[in-house]
Every structure is written in C-alpha cells, then in structure tokens.
C-alpha cells in the first residue's frame, strides 16, 4: 500500500535509508526530532512510503517548490528513492514515484525532476522507464 508517511514511521524510514547510502541510523536527538517534525508538518514536503504487511519496503520524497516563473506554477523535486534490497525489481519504487506524480499534478506543478548519483545502467533505465529523461537539463552540485 502506497501512502504518505505518518509521524510514527520515523525509525522504520531511517532503517530503510540504510539501503540508500546511510551507514548508521542517526542518534535520537532533539535535532533529529525537530527535523522530523518540520518535515512531517510541512504541507509541501511529502514522504511517500510503500508498505507490505505493515513494513515499509520502499520510499521517496517529493517536495513541492513554489515558483514565480511558468505562470507562477510550482515544480516538484524527487529525492531519496529507495527500496529494501530484498524487494527490488518488483515495482515498489515505481509505485512511490507514481504517487509522487499524482501529488505534483494535484499541486499544478509544471515539471518533476530528480537527481541521482547512480551510474549503473539498470538504475538509470529505471528512471527513464518511470518517465524521467537526462537530456533536457544539466545538473551541477556543490557539496557543502
């Protein structure tokens, strides 16, 4: 079942992120709780999860960004697309991305975009199959 995350999903989500690029689950600090509360209460920040039998097995983040161009239409940014390694290749992340697209359409977004650090052909093909292309824009990143 695909849905938006609930406040109670924090630790299960943090465990899922170990399949992304995280090495550890962050300590349960006031900063972590503050950040989680800020995210979960932000109407433009959507953490989408896909669960099976009550276990979160895939997720992505969709942030709606207000914008003054394109007839004052917002755009959506997708981040942290991840699936538990035991469940990959079964369409769960695609279902999360489809849900994100529904959110973007409902919010009158004119585009959706995502960045990936992946170089593997299979992952890049996954994003292409999901409707994204790598030819319209060039991405630059400055790590801080």
mmCIF file of N, CA, C and O in Angstrom, residues 57-140:
data_model
loop_
_atom_site.group_PDB
_atom_site.id
_atom_site.type_symbol
_atom_site.label_atom_id
_atom_site.label_comp_id
_atom_site.label_asym_id
_atom_site.label_seq_id
_atom_site.Cartn_x
_atom_site.Cartn_y
_atom_site.Cartn_z
ATOM 1 N N UNK A 57 8.805 -0.866 2.757
ATOM 2 C CA UNK A 57 9.815 -1.530 1.945
ATOM 3 C C UNK A 57 10.352 -0.621 0.833
ATOM 4 O O UNK A 57 11.347 -0.964 0.184
ATOM 5 N N UNK A 58 9.725 0.524 0.608
ATOM 6 C CA UNK A 58 10.185 1.449 -0.420
ATOM 7 C C UNK A 58 9.700 2.846 -0.078
ATOM 8 O O UNK A 58 8.698 3.009 0.635
ATOM 9 N N UNK A 59 10.412 3.849 -0.587
ATOM 10 C CA UNK A 59 10.039 5.219 -0.270
ATOM 11 C C UNK A 59 10.663 6.192 -1.262
ATOM 12 O O UNK A 59 11.646 5.875 -1.936
ATOM 13 N N UNK A 60 10.085 7.370 -1.324
ATOM 14 C CA UNK A 60 10.717 8.510 -1.987
ATOM 15 C C UNK A 60 10.184 9.781 -1.339
ATOM 16 O O UNK A 60 9.169 9.754 -0.632
ATOM 17 N N UNK A 61 10.879 10.857 -1.577
ATOM 18 C CA UNK A 61 10.475 12.167 -1.069
ATOM 19 C C UNK A 61 10.073 13.016 -2.260
ATOM 20 O O UNK A 61 10.744 13.007 -3.295
ATOM 21 N N UNK A 62 8.988 13.743 -2.118
ATOM 22 C CA UNK A 62 8.524 14.685 -3.140
ATOM 23 C C UNK A 62 8.303 16.035 -2.459
ATOM 24 O O UNK A 62 7.465 16.152 -1.567
ATOM 25 N N UNK A 63 9.087 17.016 -2.869
ATOM 26 C CA UNK A 63 8.963 18.361 -2.310
ATOM 27 C C UNK A 63 8.388 19.268 -3.389
ATOM 28 O O UNK A 63 8.910 19.330 -4.507
ATOM 29 N N UNK A 64 7.317 19.950 -3.060
ATOM 30 C CA UNK A 64 6.692 20.919 -3.962
ATOM 31 C C UNK A 64 7.330 22.274 -3.679
ATOM 32 O O UNK A 64 7.294 22.760 -2.548
ATOM 33 N N UNK A 65 7.911 22.866 -4.717
ATOM 34 C CA UNK A 65 8.651 24.114 -4.556
ATOM 35 C C UNK A 65 7.893 25.243 -5.248
ATOM 36 O O UNK A 65 7.724 25.228 -6.473
ATOM 37 N N UNK A 66 7.407 26.224 -4.460
ATOM 38 C CA UNK A 66 6.729 27.376 -5.058
ATOM 39 C C UNK A 66 7.677 28.089 -6.022
ATOM 40 O O UNK A 66 8.896 28.080 -5.848
ATOM 41 N N UNK A 67 7.105 28.739 -7.032
ATOM 42 C CA UNK A 67 7.914 29.271 -8.114
ATOM 43 C C UNK A 67 7.229 30.498 -8.711
ATOM 44 O O UNK A 67 6.008 30.541 -8.805
ATOM 45 N N UNK A 68 8.011 31.464 -9.129
ATOM 46 C CA UNK A 68 7.445 32.680 -9.725
ATOM 47 C C UNK A 68 7.422 32.649 -11.246
ATOM 48 O O UNK A 68 6.849 33.545 -11.865
ATOM 49 N N UNK A 69 8.029 31.648 -11.870
ATOM 50 C CA UNK A 69 8.002 31.547 -13.329
ATOM 51 C C UNK A 69 6.972 30.509 -13.751
ATOM 52 O O UNK A 69 6.288 29.918 -12.914
ATOM 53 N N UNK A 70 6.887 30.284 -15.056
ATOM 54 C CA UNK A 70 5.952 29.288 -15.602
ATOM 55 C C UNK A 70 4.530 29.536 -15.123
ATOM 56 O O UNK A 70 3.852 28.642 -14.619
ATOM 57 N N UNK A 71 4.113 30.796 -15.242
ATOM 58 C CA UNK A 71 2.768 31.202 -14.841
ATOM 59 C C UNK A 71 2.538 30.962 -13.350
ATOM 60 O O UNK A 71 1.453 30.591 -12.924
ATOM 61 N N UNK A 72 3.568 31.179 -12.562
ATOM 62 C CA UNK A 72 3.555 31.037 -11.104
ATOM 63 C C UNK A 72 3.140 29.612 -10.700
ATOM 64 O O UNK A 72 2.397 29.407 -9.753
ATOM 65 N N UNK A 73 3.660 28.649 -11.433
ATOM 66 C CA UNK A 73 3.378 27.241 -11.126
ATOM 67 C C UNK A 73 4.574 26.630 -10.417
ATOM 68 O O UNK A 73 5.718 26.859 -10.802
ATOM 69 N N UNK A 74 4.330 25.832 -9.405
ATOM 70 C CA UNK A 74 5.424 25.184 -8.688
ATOM 71 C C UNK A 74 6.019 24.022 -9.489
ATOM 72 O O UNK A 74 5.490 23.641 -10.541
ATOM 73 N N UNK A 75 7.101 23.490 -8.985
ATOM 74 C CA UNK A 75 7.672 22.266 -9.545
ATOM 75 C C UNK A 75 7.935 21.301 -8.406
ATOM 76 O O UNK A 75 7.952 21.692 -7.230
ATOM 77 N N UNK A 76 8.102 20.046 -8.751
ATOM 78 C CA UNK A 76 8.319 19.001 -7.741
ATOM 79 C C UNK A 76 9.743 18.476 -7.858
ATOM 80 O O UNK A 76 10.250 18.282 -8.967
ATOM 81 N N UNK A 77 10.356 18.261 -6.732
ATOM 82 C CA UNK A 77 11.691 17.683 -6.682
ATOM 83 C C UNK A 77 11.611 16.342 -5.958
ATOM 84 O O UNK A 77 11.042 16.260 -4.871
ATOM 85 N N UNK A 78 12.155 15.318 -6.581
ATOM 86 C CA UNK A 78 12.136 13.967 -6.022
ATOM 87 C C UNK A 78 13.513 13.645 -5.465
ATOM 88 O O UNK A 78 14.529 13.918 -6.109
ATOM 89 N N UNK A 79 13.540 13.028 -4.299
ATOM 90 C CA UNK A 79 14.807 12.701 -3.639
ATOM 91 C C UNK A 79 14.628 11.417 -2.844
ATOM 92 O O UNK A 79 13.508 10.979 -2.579
ATOM 93 N N UNK A 80 15.743 10.806 -2.479
ATOM 94 C CA UNK A 80 15.776 9.633 -1.590
ATOM 95 C C UNK A 80 14.868 8.491 -2.053
ATOM 96 O O UNK A 80 14.099 7.932 -1.276
ATOM 97 N N UNK A 81 14.982 8.135 -3.326
ATOM 98 C CA UNK A 81 14.255 6.982 -3.852
ATOM 99 C C UNK A 81 15.002 5.733 -3.388
ATOM 100 O O UNK A 81 16.182 5.566 -3.686
ATOM 101 N N UNK A 82 14.315 4.876 -2.653
ATOM 102 C CA UNK A 82 14.995 3.710 -2.079
ATOM 103 C C UNK A 82 14.015 2.551 -1.914
ATOM 104 O O UNK A 82 12.835 2.770 -1.647
ATOM 105 N N UNK A 83 14.544 1.347 -2.087
ATOM 106 C CA UNK A 83 13.781 0.127 -1.831
ATOM 107 C C UNK A 83 14.666 -0.832 -1.055
ATOM 108 O O UNK A 83 15.864 -0.952 -1.332
ATOM 109 N N UNK A 84 14.081 -1.486 -0.075
ATOM 110 C CA UNK A 84 14.765 -2.532 0.665
ATOM 111 C C UNK A 84 15.322 -3.538 -0.348
ATOM 112 O O UNK A 84 14.630 -3.943 -1.276
ATOM 113 N N UNK A 85 16.569 -3.931 -0.164
ATOM 114 C CA UNK A 85 17.231 -4.817 -1.112
ATOM 115 C C UNK A 85 16.509 -6.117 -1.392
ATOM 116 O O UNK A 85 16.610 -6.672 -2.484
ATOM 117 N N UNK A 86 15.742 -6.609 -0.439
ATOM 118 C CA UNK A 86 15.010 -7.863 -0.629
ATOM 119 C C UNK A 86 13.784 -7.714 -1.522
ATOM 120 O O UNK A 86 13.193 -8.709 -1.945
ATOM 121 N N UNK A 87 13.391 -6.471 -1.804
ATOM 122 C CA UNK A 87 12.154 -6.220 -2.539
ATOM 123 C C UNK A 87 12.384 -5.510 -3.875
ATOM 124 O O UNK A 87 11.429 -5.101 -4.531
ATOM 125 N N UNK A 88 13.613 -5.347 -4.282
ATOM 126 C CA UNK A 88 13.911 -4.605 -5.509
ATOM 127 C C UNK A 88 13.454 -5.353 -6.756
ATOM 128 O O UNK A 88 13.393 -6.575 -6.780
ATOM 129 N N UNK A 89 13.148 -4.569 -7.787
ATOM 130 C CA UNK A 89 12.766 -5.135 -9.074
ATOM 131 C C UNK A 89 11.325 -5.603 -9.161
ATOM 132 O O UNK A 89 10.949 -6.272 -10.112
ATOM 133 N N UNK A 90 10.517 -5.226 -8.178
ATOM 134 C CA UNK A 90 9.119 -5.670 -8.149
ATOM 135 C C UNK A 90 8.126 -4.514 -8.363
ATOM 136 O O UNK A 90 6.925 -4.702 -8.238
ATOM 137 N N UNK A 91 8.637 -3.315 -8.646
ATOM 138 C CA UNK A 91 7.763 -2.184 -8.949
ATOM 139 C C UNK A 91 7.378 -1.311 -7.768
ATOM 140 O O UNK A 91 6.591 -0.388 -7.928
ATOM 141 N N UNK A 92 7.920 -1.575 -6.588
ATOM 142 C CA UNK A 92 7.508 -0.800 -5.411
ATOM 143 C C UNK A 92 7.962 0.661 -5.477
ATOM 144 O O UNK A 92 7.201 1.562 -5.117
ATOM 145 N N UNK A 93 9.173 0.900 -5.939
ATOM 146 C CA UNK A 93 9.647 2.282 -6.068
ATOM 147 C C UNK A 93 8.879 3.003 -7.170
ATOM 148 O O UNK A 93 8.567 4.196 -7.035
ATOM 149 N N UNK A 94 8.548 2.300 -8.234
ATOM 150 C CA UNK A 94 7.744 2.899 -9.299
ATOM 151 C C UNK A 94 6.393 3.346 -8.753
ATOM 152 O O UNK A 94 5.906 4.433 -9.098
ATOM 153 N N UNK A 95 5.798 2.543 -7.894
ATOM 154 C CA UNK A 95 4.524 2.936 -7.284
ATOM 155 C C UNK A 95 4.697 4.202 -6.441
ATOM 156 O O UNK A 95 3.814 5.072 -6.437
ATOM 157 N N UNK A 96 5.809 4.329 -5.737
ATOM 158 C CA UNK A 96 6.081 5.556 -4.962
ATOM 159 C C UNK A 96 6.224 6.752 -5.897
ATOM 160 O O UNK A 96 5.665 7.823 -5.638
ATOM 161 N N UNK A 97 6.965 6.582 -6.991
ATOM 162 C CA UNK A 97 7.144 7.674 -7.945
ATOM 163 C C UNK A 97 5.822 8.050 -8.613
ATOM 164 O O UNK A 97 5.567 9.235 -8.863
ATOM 165 N N UNK A 98 4.986 7.076 -8.895
ATOM 166 C CA UNK A 98 3.665 7.367 -9.470
ATOM 167 C C UNK A 98 2.818 8.171 -8.485
ATOM 168 O O UNK A 98 2.090 9.096 -8.879
ATOM 169 N N UNK A 99 2.897 7.827 -7.216
ATOM 170 C CA UNK A 99 2.162 8.564 -6.176
ATOM 171 C C UNK A 99 2.681 10.003 -6.104
ATOM 172 O O UNK A 99 1.901 10.956 -5.983
ATOM 173 N N UNK A 100 3.999 10.158 -6.198
ATOM 174 C CA UNK A 100 4.597 11.498 -6.192
ATOM 175 C C UNK A 100 4.090 12.307 -7.384
ATOM 176 O O UNK A 100 3.804 13.503 -7.258
ATOM 177 N N UNK A 101 3.969 11.655 -8.531
ATOM 178 C CA UNK A 101 3.467 12.338 -9.721
ATOM 179 C C UNK A 101 2.033 12.810 -9.503
ATOM 180 O O UNK A 101 1.667 13.920 -9.911
ATOM 181 N N UNK A 102 1.216 12.002 -8.859
ATOM 182 C CA UNK A 102 -0.153 12.414 -8.545
ATOM 183 C C UNK A 102 -0.153 13.663 -7.655
ATOM 184 O O UNK A 102 -0.955 14.576 -7.857
ATOM 185 N N UNK A 103 0.743 13.696 -6.679
ATOM 186 C CA UNK A 103 0.860 14.869 -5.799
ATOM 187 C C UNK A 103 1.259 16.088 -6.620
ATOM 188 O O UNK A 103 0.700 17.180 -6.459
ATOM 189 N N UNK A 104 2.235 15.919 -7.518
ATOM 190 C CA UNK A 104 2.700 17.037 -8.340
ATOM 191 C C UNK A 104 1.580 17.558 -9.242
ATOM 192 O O UNK A 104 1.403 18.773 -9.374
ATOM 193 N N UNK A 105 0.837 16.667 -9.831
ATOM 194 C CA UNK A 105 -0.277 17.082 -10.693
ATOM 195 C C UNK A 105 -1.339 17.807 -9.875
ATOM 196 O O UNK A 105 -1.846 18.859 -10.277
ATOM 197 N N UNK A 106 -1.666 17.260 -8.713
ATOM 198 C CA UNK A 106 -2.672 17.879 -7.842
ATOM 199 C C UNK A 106 -2.248 19.283 -7.416
ATOM 200 O O UNK A 106 -3.085 20.163 -7.223
ATOM 201 N N UNK A 107 -0.932 19.509 -7.315
ATOM 202 C CA UNK A 107 -0.411 20.824 -6.918
ATOM 203 C C UNK A 107 -0.089 21.719 -8.106
ATOM 204 O O UNK A 107 0.547 22.751 -7.938
ATOM 205 N N UNK A 108 -0.535 21.316 -9.307
ATOM 206 C CA UNK A 108 -0.371 22.106 -10.523
ATOM 207 C C UNK A 108 1.095 22.343 -10.891
ATOM 208 O O UNK A 108 1.445 23.387 -11.447
ATOM 209 N N UNK A 109 1.955 21.391 -10.578
ATOM 210 C CA UNK A 109 3.367 21.527 -10.924
ATOM 211 C C UNK A 109 3.541 21.444 -12.437
ATOM 212 O O UNK A 109 2.822 20.711 -13.112
ATOM 213 N N UNK A 110 4.500 22.188 -12.943
ATOM 214 C CA UNK A 110 4.751 22.136 -14.385
ATOM 215 C C UNK A 110 5.830 21.126 -14.735
ATOM 216 O O UNK A 110 5.970 20.759 -15.911
ATOM 217 N N UNK A 111 6.591 20.649 -13.742
ATOM 218 C CA UNK A 111 7.599 19.625 -14.002
ATOM 219 C C UNK A 111 7.945 18.912 -12.704
ATOM 220 O O UNK A 111 7.678 19.401 -11.608
ATOM 221 N N UNK A 112 8.539 17.751 -12.890
ATOM 222 C CA UNK A 112 9.129 16.999 -11.783
ATOM 223 C C UNK A 112 10.583 16.747 -12.170
ATOM 224 O O UNK A 112 10.878 16.529 -13.346
ATOM 225 N N UNK A 113 11.454 16.774 -11.195
ATOM 226 C CA UNK A 113 12.845 16.457 -11.502
ATOM 227 C C UNK A 113 13.470 15.714 -10.336
ATOM 228 O O UNK A 113 12.999 15.783 -9.199
ATOM 229 N N UNK A 114 14.518 14.985 -10.674
ATOM 230 C CA UNK A 114 15.275 14.287 -9.643
ATOM 231 C C UNK A 114 16.723 14.216 -10.076
ATOM 232 O O UNK A 114 17.042 14.362 -11.257
ATOM 233 N N UNK A 115 17.572 14.027 -9.114
ATOM 234 C CA UNK A 115 18.990 13.802 -9.356
ATOM 235 C C UNK A 115 19.328 12.426 -8.818
ATOM 236 O O UNK A 115 18.752 11.979 -7.838
ATOM 237 N N UNK A 116 20.262 11.771 -9.458
ATOM 238 C CA UNK A 116 20.761 10.508 -8.927
ATOM 239 C C UNK A 116 22.275 10.490 -9.050
ATOM 240 O O UNK A 116 22.831 11.023 -10.018
ATOM 241 N N UNK A 117 22.899 9.916 -8.068
ATOM 242 C CA UNK A 117 24.335 9.717 -8.128
ATOM 243 C C UNK A 117 24.682 8.372 -8.752
ATOM 244 O O UNK A 117 25.844 8.051 -8.967
ATOM 245 N N UNK A 118 23.661 7.593 -9.046
ATOM 246 C CA UNK A 118 23.869 6.250 -9.600
ATOM 247 C C UNK A 118 24.426 6.337 -11.015
ATOM 248 O O UNK A 118 24.038 7.201 -11.798
ATOM 249 N N UNK A 119 25.307 5.432 -11.322
ATOM 250 C CA UNK A 119 25.869 5.335 -12.664
ATOM 251 C C UNK A 119 25.477 4.021 -13.337
ATOM 252 O O UNK A 119 25.669 3.854 -14.525
ATOM 253 N N UNK A 120 24.912 3.093 -12.544
ATOM 254 C CA UNK A 120 24.556 1.782 -13.068
ATOM 255 C C UNK A 120 23.444 1.903 -14.100
ATOM 256 O O UNK A 120 22.442 2.569 -13.885
ATOM 257 N N UNK A 121 23.626 1.223 -15.222
ATOM 258 C CA UNK A 121 22.653 1.266 -16.312
ATOM 259 C C UNK A 121 21.256 0.874 -15.851
ATOM 260 O O UNK A 121 20.269 1.503 -16.232
ATOM 261 N N UNK A 122 21.154 -0.146 -15.020
ATOM 262 C CA UNK A 122 19.846 -0.593 -14.557
ATOM 263 C C UNK A 122 19.089 0.477 -13.794
ATOM 264 O O UNK A 122 17.875 0.628 -13.961
ATOM 265 N N UNK A 123 19.781 1.219 -12.965
ATOM 266 C CA UNK A 123 19.133 2.288 -12.196
ATOM 267 C C UNK A 123 18.733 3.433 -13.121
ATOM 268 O O UNK A 123 17.625 3.974 -13.024
ATOM 269 N N UNK A 124 19.621 3.798 -14.035
ATOM 270 C CA UNK A 124 19.302 4.871 -14.974
ATOM 271 C C UNK A 124 18.129 4.468 -15.876
ATOM 272 O O UNK A 124 17.242 5.282 -16.138
ATOM 273 N N UNK A 125 18.111 3.218 -16.299
ATOM 274 C CA UNK A 125 16.982 2.718 -17.098
ATOM 275 C C UNK A 125 15.680 2.737 -16.297
ATOM 276 O O UNK A 125 14.611 3.016 -16.841
ATOM 277 N N UNK A 126 15.773 2.445 -14.997
ATOM 278 C CA UNK A 126 14.598 2.505 -14.124
ATOM 279 C C UNK A 126 13.977 3.902 -14.148
ATOM 280 O O UNK A 126 12.766 4.059 -14.308
ATOM 281 N N UNK A 127 14.814 4.939 -14.009
ATOM 282 C CA UNK A 127 14.296 6.308 -14.017
ATOM 283 C C UNK A 127 13.724 6.673 -15.383
ATOM 284 O O UNK A 127 12.689 7.341 -15.474
ATOM 285 N N UNK A 128 14.367 6.238 -16.444
ATOM 286 C CA UNK A 128 13.844 6.506 -17.790
ATOM 287 C C UNK A 128 12.488 5.832 -17.976
ATOM 288 O O UNK A 128 11.553 6.434 -18.499
ATOM 289 N N UNK A 129 12.385 4.589 -17.532
ATOM 290 C CA UNK A 129 11.117 3.865 -17.647
ATOM 291 C C UNK A 129 10.014 4.542 -16.828
ATOM 292 O O UNK A 129 8.835 4.503 -17.190
ATOM 293 N N UNK A 130 10.407 5.195 -15.727
ATOM 294 C CA UNK A 130 9.443 5.907 -14.881
ATOM 295 C C UNK A 130 9.035 7.254 -15.472
ATOM 296 O O UNK A 130 8.216 7.966 -14.892
ATOM 297 N N UNK A 131 9.627 7.631 -16.628
ATOM 298 C CA UNK A 131 9.205 8.853 -17.304
ATOM 299 C C UNK A 131 10.175 10.015 -17.211
ATOM 300 O O UNK A 131 9.887 11.100 -17.723
ATOM 301 N N UNK A 132 11.321 9.826 -16.598
ATOM 302 C CA UNK A 132 12.309 10.896 -16.468
ATOM 303 C C UNK A 132 13.321 10.794 -17.608
ATOM 304 O O UNK A 132 13.564 9.723 -18.139
ATOM 305 N N UNK A 133 13.888 11.939 -17.989
ATOM 306 C CA UNK A 133 14.932 11.910 -19.010
ATOM 307 C C UNK A 133 16.145 12.670 -18.500
ATOM 308 O O UNK A 133 16.045 13.478 -17.578
ATOM 309 N N UNK A 134 17.272 12.404 -19.109
ATOM 310 C CA UNK A 134 18.508 13.062 -18.699
ATOM 311 C C UNK A 134 19.041 13.967 -19.800
ATOM 312 O O UNK A 134 20.217 14.317 -19.793
ATOM 313 N N UNK A 135 18.161 14.359 -20.718
ATOM 314 C CA UNK A 135 18.619 15.182 -21.833
ATOM 315 C C UNK A 135 18.161 16.636 -21.763
ATOM 316 O O UNK A 135 18.783 17.496 -22.372
ATOM 317 N N UNK A 136 17.113 16.937 -21.022
ATOM 318 C CA UNK A 136 16.564 18.297 -21.015
ATOM 319 C C UNK A 136 17.358 19.287 -20.167
ATOM 320 O O UNK A 136 17.345 20.479 -20.443
ATOM 321 N N UNK A 137 17.996 18.802 -19.124
ATOM 322 C CA UNK A 137 18.687 19.688 -18.184
ATOM 323 C C UNK A 137 20.066 19.129 -17.877
ATOM 324 O O UNK A 137 20.321 17.940 -18.033
ATOM 325 N N UNK A 138 20.928 19.989 -17.395
ATOM 326 C CA UNK A 138 22.238 19.577 -16.898
ATOM 327 C C UNK A 138 22.281 19.919 -15.418
ATOM 328 O O UNK A 138 21.963 21.039 -15.022
ATOM 329 N N UNK A 139 22.649 18.960 -14.619
ATOM 330 C CA UNK A 139 22.691 19.174 -13.170
ATOM 331 C C UNK A 139 24.121 19.464 -12.724
ATOM 332 O O UNK A 139 25.072 18.873 -13.217
ATOM 333 N N UNK A 140 24.251 20.380 -11.799
ATOM 334 C CA UNK A 140 25.504 20.682 -11.143
ATOM 335 C C UNK A 140 25.277 20.616 -9.651
ATOM 336 O O UNK A 140 24.225 21.045 -9.168
#
